[in-house]
mmCIF file of C-alpha atoms in Angstrom:
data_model
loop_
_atom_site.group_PDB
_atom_site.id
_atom_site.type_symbol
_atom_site.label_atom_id
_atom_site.label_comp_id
_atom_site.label_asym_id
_atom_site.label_seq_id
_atom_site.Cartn_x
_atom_site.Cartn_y
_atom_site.Cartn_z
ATOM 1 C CA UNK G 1 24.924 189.642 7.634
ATOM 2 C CA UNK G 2 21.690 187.264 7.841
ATOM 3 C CA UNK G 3 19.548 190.536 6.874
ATOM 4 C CA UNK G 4 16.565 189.865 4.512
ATOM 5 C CA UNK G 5 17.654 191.976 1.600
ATOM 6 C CA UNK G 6 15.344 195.022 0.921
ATOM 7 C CA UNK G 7 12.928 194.634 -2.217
ATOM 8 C CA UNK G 8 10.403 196.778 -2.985
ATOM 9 C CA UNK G 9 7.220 195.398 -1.514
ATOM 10 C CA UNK G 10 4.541 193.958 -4.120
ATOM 11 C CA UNK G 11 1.379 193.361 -2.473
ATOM 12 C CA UNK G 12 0.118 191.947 -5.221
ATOM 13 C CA UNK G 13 -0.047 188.136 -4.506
ATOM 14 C CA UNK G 14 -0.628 188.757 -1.206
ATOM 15 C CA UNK G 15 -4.039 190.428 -2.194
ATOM 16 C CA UNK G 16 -5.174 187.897 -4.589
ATOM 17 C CA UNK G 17 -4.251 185.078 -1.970
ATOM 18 C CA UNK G 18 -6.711 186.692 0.619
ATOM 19 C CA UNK G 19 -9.408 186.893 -2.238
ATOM 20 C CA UNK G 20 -9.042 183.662 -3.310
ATOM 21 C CA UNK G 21 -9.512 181.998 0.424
ATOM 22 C CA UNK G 22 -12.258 184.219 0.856
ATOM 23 C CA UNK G 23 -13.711 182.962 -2.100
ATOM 24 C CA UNK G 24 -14.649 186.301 -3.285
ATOM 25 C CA UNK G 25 -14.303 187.511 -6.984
ATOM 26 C CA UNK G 26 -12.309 190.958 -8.257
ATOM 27 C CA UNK G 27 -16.083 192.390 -8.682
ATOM 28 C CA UNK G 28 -16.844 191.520 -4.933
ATOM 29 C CA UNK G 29 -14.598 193.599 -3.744
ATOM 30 C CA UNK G 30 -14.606 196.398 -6.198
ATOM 31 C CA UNK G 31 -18.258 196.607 -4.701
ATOM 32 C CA UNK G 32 -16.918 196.420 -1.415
ATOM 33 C CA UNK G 33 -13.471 198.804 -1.901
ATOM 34 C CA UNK G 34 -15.124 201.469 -3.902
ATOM 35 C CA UNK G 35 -12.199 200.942 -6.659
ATOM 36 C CA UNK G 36 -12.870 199.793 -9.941
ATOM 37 C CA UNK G 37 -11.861 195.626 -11.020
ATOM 38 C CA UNK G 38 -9.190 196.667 -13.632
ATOM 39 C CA UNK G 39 -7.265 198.510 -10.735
ATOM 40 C CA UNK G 40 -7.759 195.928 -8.732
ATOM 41 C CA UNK G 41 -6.524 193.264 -10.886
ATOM 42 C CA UNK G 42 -3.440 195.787 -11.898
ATOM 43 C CA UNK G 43 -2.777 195.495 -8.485
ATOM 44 C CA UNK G 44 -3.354 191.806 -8.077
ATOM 45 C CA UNK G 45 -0.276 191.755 -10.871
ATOM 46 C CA UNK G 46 2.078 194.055 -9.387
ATOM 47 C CA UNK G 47 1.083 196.511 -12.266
ATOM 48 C CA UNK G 48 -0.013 199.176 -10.221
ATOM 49 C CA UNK G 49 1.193 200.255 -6.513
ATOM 50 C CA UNK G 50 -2.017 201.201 -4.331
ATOM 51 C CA UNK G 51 -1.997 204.007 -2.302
ATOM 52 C CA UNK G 52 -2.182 204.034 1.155
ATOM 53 C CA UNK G 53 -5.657 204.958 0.935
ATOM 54 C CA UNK G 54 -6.477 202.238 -1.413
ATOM 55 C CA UNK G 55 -4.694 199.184 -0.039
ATOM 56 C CA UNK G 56 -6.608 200.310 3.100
ATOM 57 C CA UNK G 57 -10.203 200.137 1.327
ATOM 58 C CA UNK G 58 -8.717 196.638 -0.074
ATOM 59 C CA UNK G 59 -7.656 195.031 2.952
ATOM 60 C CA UNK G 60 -11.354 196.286 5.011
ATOM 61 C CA UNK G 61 -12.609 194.554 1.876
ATOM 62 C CA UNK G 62 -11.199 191.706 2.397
ATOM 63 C CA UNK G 63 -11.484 191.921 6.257
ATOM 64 C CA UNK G 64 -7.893 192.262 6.927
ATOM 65 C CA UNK G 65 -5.368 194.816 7.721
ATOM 66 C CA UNK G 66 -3.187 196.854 5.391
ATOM 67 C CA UNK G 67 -0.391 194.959 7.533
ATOM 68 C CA UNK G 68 -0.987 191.987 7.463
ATOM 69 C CA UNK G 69 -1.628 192.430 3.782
ATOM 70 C CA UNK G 70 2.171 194.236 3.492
ATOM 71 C CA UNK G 71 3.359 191.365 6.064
ATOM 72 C CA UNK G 72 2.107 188.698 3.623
ATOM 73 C CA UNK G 73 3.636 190.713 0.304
ATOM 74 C CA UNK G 74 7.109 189.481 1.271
ATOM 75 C CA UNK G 75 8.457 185.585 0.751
ATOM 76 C CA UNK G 76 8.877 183.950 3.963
ATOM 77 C CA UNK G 77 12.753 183.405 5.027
ATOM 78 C CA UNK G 78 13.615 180.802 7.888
ATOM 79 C CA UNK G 79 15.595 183.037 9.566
ATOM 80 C CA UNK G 80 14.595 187.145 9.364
ATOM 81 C CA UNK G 81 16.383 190.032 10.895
ATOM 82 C CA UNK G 82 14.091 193.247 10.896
ATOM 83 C CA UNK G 83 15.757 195.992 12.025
ATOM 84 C CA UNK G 84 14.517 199.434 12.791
ATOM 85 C CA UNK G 85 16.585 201.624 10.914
ATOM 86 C CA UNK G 86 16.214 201.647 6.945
ATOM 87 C CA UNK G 87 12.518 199.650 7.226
ATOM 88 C CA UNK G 88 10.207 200.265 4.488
ATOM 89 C CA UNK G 89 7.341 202.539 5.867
ATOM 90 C CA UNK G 90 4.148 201.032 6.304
ATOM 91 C CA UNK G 91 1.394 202.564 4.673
ATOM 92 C CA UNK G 92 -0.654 202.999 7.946
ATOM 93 C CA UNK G 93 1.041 205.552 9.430
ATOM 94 C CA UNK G 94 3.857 204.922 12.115
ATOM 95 C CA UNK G 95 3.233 201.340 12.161
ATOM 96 C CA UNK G 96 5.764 198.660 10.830
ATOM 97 C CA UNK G 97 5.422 194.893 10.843
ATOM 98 C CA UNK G 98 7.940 193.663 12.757
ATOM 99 C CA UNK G 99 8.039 190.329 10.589
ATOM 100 C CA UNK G 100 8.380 189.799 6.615
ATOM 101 C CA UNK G 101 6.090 187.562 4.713
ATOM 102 C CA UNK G 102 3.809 184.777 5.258
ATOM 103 C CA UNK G 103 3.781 183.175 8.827
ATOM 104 C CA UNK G 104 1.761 181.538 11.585
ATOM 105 C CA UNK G 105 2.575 184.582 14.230
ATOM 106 C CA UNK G 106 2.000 187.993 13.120
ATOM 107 C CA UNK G 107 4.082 191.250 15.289
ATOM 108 C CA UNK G 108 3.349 194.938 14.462
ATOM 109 C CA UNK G 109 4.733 198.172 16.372
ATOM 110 C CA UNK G 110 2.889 200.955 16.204
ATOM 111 C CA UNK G 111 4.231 204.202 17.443
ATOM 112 C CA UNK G 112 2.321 207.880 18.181
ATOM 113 C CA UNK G 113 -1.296 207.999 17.460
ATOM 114 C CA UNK G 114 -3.810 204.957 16.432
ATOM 115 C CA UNK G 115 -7.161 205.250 14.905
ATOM 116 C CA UNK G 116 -9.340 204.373 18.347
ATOM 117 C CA UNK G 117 -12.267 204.893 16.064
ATOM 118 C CA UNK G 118 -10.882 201.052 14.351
ATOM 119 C CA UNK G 119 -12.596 198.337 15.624
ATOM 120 C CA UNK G 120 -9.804 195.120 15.623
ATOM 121 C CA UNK G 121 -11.206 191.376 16.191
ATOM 122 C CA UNK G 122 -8.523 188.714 16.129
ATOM 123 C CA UNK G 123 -9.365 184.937 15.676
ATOM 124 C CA UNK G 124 -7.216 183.951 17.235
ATOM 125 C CA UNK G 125 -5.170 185.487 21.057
ATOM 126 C CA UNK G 126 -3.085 188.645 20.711
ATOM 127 C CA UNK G 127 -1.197 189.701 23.124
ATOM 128 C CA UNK G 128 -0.357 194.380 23.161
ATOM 129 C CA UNK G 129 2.926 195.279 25.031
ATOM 130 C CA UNK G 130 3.640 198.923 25.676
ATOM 131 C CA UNK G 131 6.939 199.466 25.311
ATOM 132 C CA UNK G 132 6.808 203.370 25.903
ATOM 133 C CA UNK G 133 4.124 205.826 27.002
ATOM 134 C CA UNK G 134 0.335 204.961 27.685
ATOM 135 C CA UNK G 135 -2.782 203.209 26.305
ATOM 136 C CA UNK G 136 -6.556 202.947 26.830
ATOM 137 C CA UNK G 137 -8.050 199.795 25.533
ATOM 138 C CA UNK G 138 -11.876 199.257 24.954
ATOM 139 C CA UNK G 139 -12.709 195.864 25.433
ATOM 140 C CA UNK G 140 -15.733 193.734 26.217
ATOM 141 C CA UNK G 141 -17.136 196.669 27.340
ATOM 142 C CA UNK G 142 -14.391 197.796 29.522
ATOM 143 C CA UNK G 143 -11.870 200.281 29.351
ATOM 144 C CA UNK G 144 -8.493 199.012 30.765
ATOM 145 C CA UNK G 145 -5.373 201.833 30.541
ATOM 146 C CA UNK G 146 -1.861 200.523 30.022
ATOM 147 C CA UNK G 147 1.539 202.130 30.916
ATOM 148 C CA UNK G 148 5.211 201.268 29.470
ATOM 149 C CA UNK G 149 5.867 197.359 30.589
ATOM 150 C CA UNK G 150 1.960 196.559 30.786
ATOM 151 C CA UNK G 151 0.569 194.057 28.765
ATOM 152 C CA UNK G 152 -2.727 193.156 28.162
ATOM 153 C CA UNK G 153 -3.623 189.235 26.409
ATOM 154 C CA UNK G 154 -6.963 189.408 24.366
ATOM 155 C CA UNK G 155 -8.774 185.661 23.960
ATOM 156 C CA UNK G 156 -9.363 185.188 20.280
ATOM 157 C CA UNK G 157 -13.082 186.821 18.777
ATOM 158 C CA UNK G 158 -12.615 189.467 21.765
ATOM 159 C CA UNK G 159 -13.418 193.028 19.642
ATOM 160 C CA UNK G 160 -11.356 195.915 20.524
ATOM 161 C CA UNK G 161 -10.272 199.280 20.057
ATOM 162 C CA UNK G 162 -7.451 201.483 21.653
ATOM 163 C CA UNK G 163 -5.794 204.718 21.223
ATOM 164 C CA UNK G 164 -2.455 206.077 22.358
ATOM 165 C CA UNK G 165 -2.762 208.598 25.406
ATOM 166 C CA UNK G 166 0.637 209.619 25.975
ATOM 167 C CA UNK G 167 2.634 211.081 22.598
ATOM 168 C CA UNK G 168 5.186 209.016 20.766
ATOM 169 C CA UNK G 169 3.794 205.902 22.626
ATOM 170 C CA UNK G 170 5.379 202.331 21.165
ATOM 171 C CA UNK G 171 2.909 199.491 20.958
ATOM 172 C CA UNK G 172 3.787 195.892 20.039
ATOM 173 C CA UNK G 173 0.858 193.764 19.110
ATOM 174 C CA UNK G 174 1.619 190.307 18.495
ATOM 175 C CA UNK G 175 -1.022 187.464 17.016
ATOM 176 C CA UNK G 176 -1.541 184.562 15.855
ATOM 177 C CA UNK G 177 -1.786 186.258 11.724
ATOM 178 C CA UNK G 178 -4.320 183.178 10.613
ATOM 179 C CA UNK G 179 -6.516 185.556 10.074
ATOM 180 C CA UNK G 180 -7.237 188.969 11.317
ATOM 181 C CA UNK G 181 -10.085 191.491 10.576
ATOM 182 C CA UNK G 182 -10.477 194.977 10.623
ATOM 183 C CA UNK G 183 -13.942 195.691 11.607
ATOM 184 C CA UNK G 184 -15.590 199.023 9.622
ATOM 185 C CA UNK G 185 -14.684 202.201 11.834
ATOM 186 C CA UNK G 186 -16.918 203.007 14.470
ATOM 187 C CA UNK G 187 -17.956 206.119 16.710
ATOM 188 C CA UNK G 188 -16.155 206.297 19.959
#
């Protein structure tokens, strides 16, 4: 009751939104992606499903994270219940948004392992909660390590990295979803 019925996600508006505020064209970021414009503009039209693979090399092409770009795909509700069982998978692995469509505030969980070699940079603050196992965040030039219950709050332009350090560790990130980059990878 109240649940957001399940639809297959189309990412396709979602994509071509983010292109058009960037003001880039379908060519700009075939240069960028690697992918060629007529799959890009299947995708744009919900005639073609990327692969997890691909809607990463679009969303780093349009500085932006495969999850936002999946938390964008749905239509925004008023009132959302997410719940953990029966979620579509994300395709970064064992991460989930933990809110549909297009809204101010922006919450992902991700569980196990992270990329640390991903370089994040919000505009605006985030704030990471572990809610089981440990973290190491790079930061500023710092390395801070979080436990389950520790937060850490990141000022907006701060660039970051982090990686899970206990297994099946639970991380919720919440931002401010305005806009958020994913930085190209980069040696730890």
């Amino acid at each position: 009751m109240g649940d957001h019925k399940e639809q297959p996600l189309r990412v396709g508006a979602a994509v071509r939104r983010r292109r058009r505020a960037l003001q880039l064209t379908l060519a700009v970021v075939a240069e960028r992606s690697g992918l060629s414009v007529p799959f890009l503009s299947q995708i744009e039209n919900d005639r073609a499903r990327p692969s997890t693979s691909s809607l990463e090399k679009v969303a780093d092409a349009l500085r932006t994270t495969a999850v936002e770009l999946l938390a964008a795909a749905d239509p925004a509700c008023s009132v959302d219940v997410v719940r953990a069982e029966g979620a579509e998978p994300s395709p970064v692995p064992r991460a989930r948004s933990l809110v549909r469509g297009h809204h101010q505030m922006h919450a992902s969980e991700f569980t196990g392992d992270h990329d640390a070699g991903r370089e994040f940079q919000y505009r605006n603050d985030q704030l990471m909660y572990v809610a089981d196992g440990a973290v190491e965040i790079e930061a500023e030039g710092r390395a801070y390590r979080l436990g389950r219950g520790d937060t850490l709050y990141l000022t907006g332009g701060v660039r970051h990295r982090w990686r899970a350090t206990v297994p099946e560790t639970r991380v919720l990130v919440v931002a401010v979803a305005e806009h958020i980059e994913a930085l190209h990878d980069r040696q730890r």
